[in-house]
Amino acid sequence: MGPKILLDNVGLKYGDNTILHNINHEFSAGECHVVMGPNGGGKTSLLRSILGLTPFTGRIDIQWPEKQGKVGYVPQKAVFESSLPLTVMDFILLNQSRTPLFWSRWRNLSKQQAFALEQLERVGMAERADRRMGQLSGGEQQRVLFAQALLDNPDLLILDEPTTGMDEQGVRYLEALIKYLVNEGKTLLAVHHDVTAVRRLDATVHVVNRQLIDSGSVQSVLTPEKIERLFNHYSISPSSDDQARGKAA
């Protein structure tokens, strides 16, 4: 079972620039949560704060149901040099074994390869296992990164724009996989920008624009009359909490 995530007065600043301000919220366990909002609104910064990859103020409490589980992460994108002789299979095996590739005398290599192919099959990339990472499209690389994040069977999976650059087939693969993982009781937290795709996921939607602006079901948040207001840019000062919430009401 995935964890519940509690945010207590979470804030983040870079110099004088406020990225996140006074976020108090709870992400329920065992659900798919989608974070949306305008560019520059702090969505990725919120994920990085939860992952512990950036300093923040306040408190973030990841409450595991029993012992601490594993966390998987899919970044927005990665860059692979096209001339680098690193195949898709090499990349998955490297992350699976945590062993440098030139240490080739692995035990149970065939077993590791079979497991790697299983994860690649889940994202529709098994047939490209011998392709170089740098020769894949951006969307195909994202699918491989998703497969890599599944290697440890994480209980909490954090996705930053996981469908960036994907064709419709890739998007559908990931949507089906996300629904499957939620049915297993895992907690998923994803930044997403595609309203139509989010509606298909039927996730809980949280709109962030430096503060938490709105939260609820797809049906209650992504209504035609709300969408334009929710994705407008506006500045939030430390003294304007109530005013900001009033603009989104």
Tab-separated table of N, CA and C in Angstrom, residues 121-125 139 143 146 162-181 192 194-202:
chain	number	residue	atom	x	y	z
A	121	GLU	N	8.177	-4.309	-21.489
A	121	GLU	CA	6.919	-4.736	-22.106
A	121	GLU	C	5.744	-3.948	-21.529
A	122	ARG	N	5.824	-3.602	-20.262
A	122	ARG	CA	4.727	-2.867	-19.621
A	122	ARG	C	4.528	-1.480	-20.218
A	123	VAL	N	5.588	-0.928	-20.791
A	123	VAL	CA	5.485	0.397	-21.405
A	123	VAL	C	5.593	0.330	-22.930
A	124	GLY	N	5.514	-0.895	-23.476
A	124	GLY	CA	5.528	-1.054	-24.923
A	124	GLY	C	6.867	-0.824	-25.579
A	125	MET	N	7.970	-1.072	-24.861
A	125	MET	CA	9.299	-0.798	-25.413
A	125	MET	C	10.175	-2.038	-25.495
A	139	GLY	N	9.653	10.868	-26.581
A	139	GLY	CA	8.567	10.107	-25.974
A	139	GLY	C	8.958	8.681	-25.657
A	143	ARG	N	9.204	6.603	-21.961
A	143	ARG	CA	8.658	5.279	-21.661
A	143	ARG	C	9.700	4.384	-21.009
A	146	PHE	N	10.144	5.417	-17.466
A	146	PHE	CA	9.032	4.893	-16.664
A	146	PHE	C	9.317	3.430	-16.303
A	162	PRO	N	5.101	12.914	-17.339
A	162	PRO	CA	5.583	11.626	-17.864
A	162	PRO	C	5.276	11.398	-19.335
A	163	THR	N	4.315	12.114	-19.909
A	163	THR	CA	3.959	11.876	-21.306
A	163	THR	C	4.574	12.888	-22.268
A	164	THR	N	5.553	13.664	-21.804
A	164	THR	CA	6.192	14.667	-22.663
A	164	THR	C	6.756	14.024	-23.929
A	165	GLY	N	6.346	14.513	-25.088
A	165	GLY	CA	6.876	14.028	-26.352
A	165	GLY	C	6.318	12.710	-26.824
A	166	MET	N	5.360	12.132	-26.107
A	166	MET	CA	4.828	10.817	-26.468
A	166	MET	C	3.756	10.909	-27.535
A	167	ASP	N	3.704	9.870	-28.374
A	167	ASP	CA	2.592	9.752	-29.296
A	167	ASP	C	1.392	9.170	-28.550
A	168	GLU	N	0.272	9.087	-29.238
A	168	GLU	CA	-0.959	8.635	-28.582
A	168	GLU	C	-0.837	7.216	-28.049
A	169	GLN	N	-0.125	6.354	-28.761
A	169	GLN	CA	0.043	4.978	-28.294
A	169	GLN	C	0.797	4.940	-26.975
A	170	GLY	N	1.873	5.744	-26.877
A	170	GLY	CA	2.638	5.784	-25.637
A	170	GLY	C	1.827	6.310	-24.476
A	171	VAL	N	1.031	7.343	-24.740
A	171	VAL	CA	0.175	7.907	-23.701
A	171	VAL	C	-0.800	6.857	-23.188
A	172	ARG	N	-1.382	6.095	-24.092
A	172	ARG	CA	-2.358	5.071	-23.696
A	172	ARG	C	-1.705	3.960	-22.887
A	173	TYR	N	-0.475	3.563	-23.276
A	173	TYR	CA	0.261	2.567	-22.498
A	173	TYR	C	0.411	3.040	-21.048
A	174	LEU	N	0.839	4.280	-20.886
A	174	LEU	CA	1.085	4.787	-19.547
A	174	LEU	C	-0.196	4.961	-18.751
A	175	GLU	N	-1.260	5.393	-19.400
A	175	GLU	CA	-2.531	5.541	-18.694
A	175	GLU	C	-3.015	4.199	-18.154
A	176	ALA	N	-2.914	3.158	-18.976
A	176	ALA	CA	-3.331	1.824	-18.535
A	176	ALA	C	-2.457	1.344	-17.376
A	177	LEU	N	-1.156	1.639	-17.454
A	177	LEU	CA	-0.238	1.210	-16.404
A	177	LEU	C	-0.506	1.967	-15.111
A	178	ILE	N	-0.768	3.258	-15.202
A	178	ILE	CA	-1.070	4.048	-14.011
A	178	ILE	C	-2.310	3.504	-13.316
A	179	LYS	N	-3.354	3.195	-14.082
A	179	LYS	CA	-4.577	2.645	-13.491
A	179	LYS	C	-4.305	1.301	-12.823
A	180	TYR	N	-3.465	0.491	-13.444
A	180	TYR	CA	-3.112	-0.804	-12.870
A	180	TYR	C	-2.379	-0.630	-11.543
A	181	LEU	N	-1.422	0.299	-11.508
A	181	LEU	CA	-0.647	0.520	-10.282
A	181	LEU	C	-1.529	1.042	-9.149
A	192	HIS	N	0.974	17.001	-14.716
A	192	HIS	CA	0.406	16.747	-16.045
A	192	HIS	C	-0.163	18.055	-16.579
A	194	ASP	N	-2.109	17.934	-19.794
A	194	ASP	CA	-3.127	17.610	-20.787
A	194	ASP	C	-4.465	17.348	-20.092
A	195	VAL	N	-5.374	18.302	-20.204
A	195	VAL	CA	-6.661	18.188	-19.514
A	195	VAL	C	-7.425	16.961	-19.982
A	196	THR	N	-7.408	16.692	-21.283
A	196	THR	CA	-8.140	15.538	-21.821
A	196	THR	C	-7.597	14.230	-21.262
A	197	ALA	N	-6.266	14.094	-21.207
A	197	ALA	CA	-5.655	12.882	-20.676
A	197	ALA	C	-5.949	12.724	-19.189
A	198	VAL	N	-5.928	13.823	-18.455
A	198	VAL	CA	-6.210	13.752	-17.015
A	198	VAL	C	-7.656	13.319	-16.779
A	199	ARG	N	-8.562	13.791	-17.613
A	199	ARG	CA	-9.959	13.356	-17.489
A	199	ARG	C	-10.079	11.843	-17.671
A	200	ARG	N	-9.297	11.270	-18.574
A	200	ARG	CA	-9.346	9.828	-18.787
A	200	ARG	C	-8.813	9.069	-17.570
A	201	LEU	N	-7.838	9.656	-16.874
A	201	LEU	CA	-7.278	8.998	-15.690
A	201	LEU	C	-8.246	8.976	-14.527
A	202	ASP	N	-9.175	9.929	-14.501
A	202	ASP	CA	-10.134	10.040	-13.403
A	202	ASP	C	-9.406	10.139	-12.060
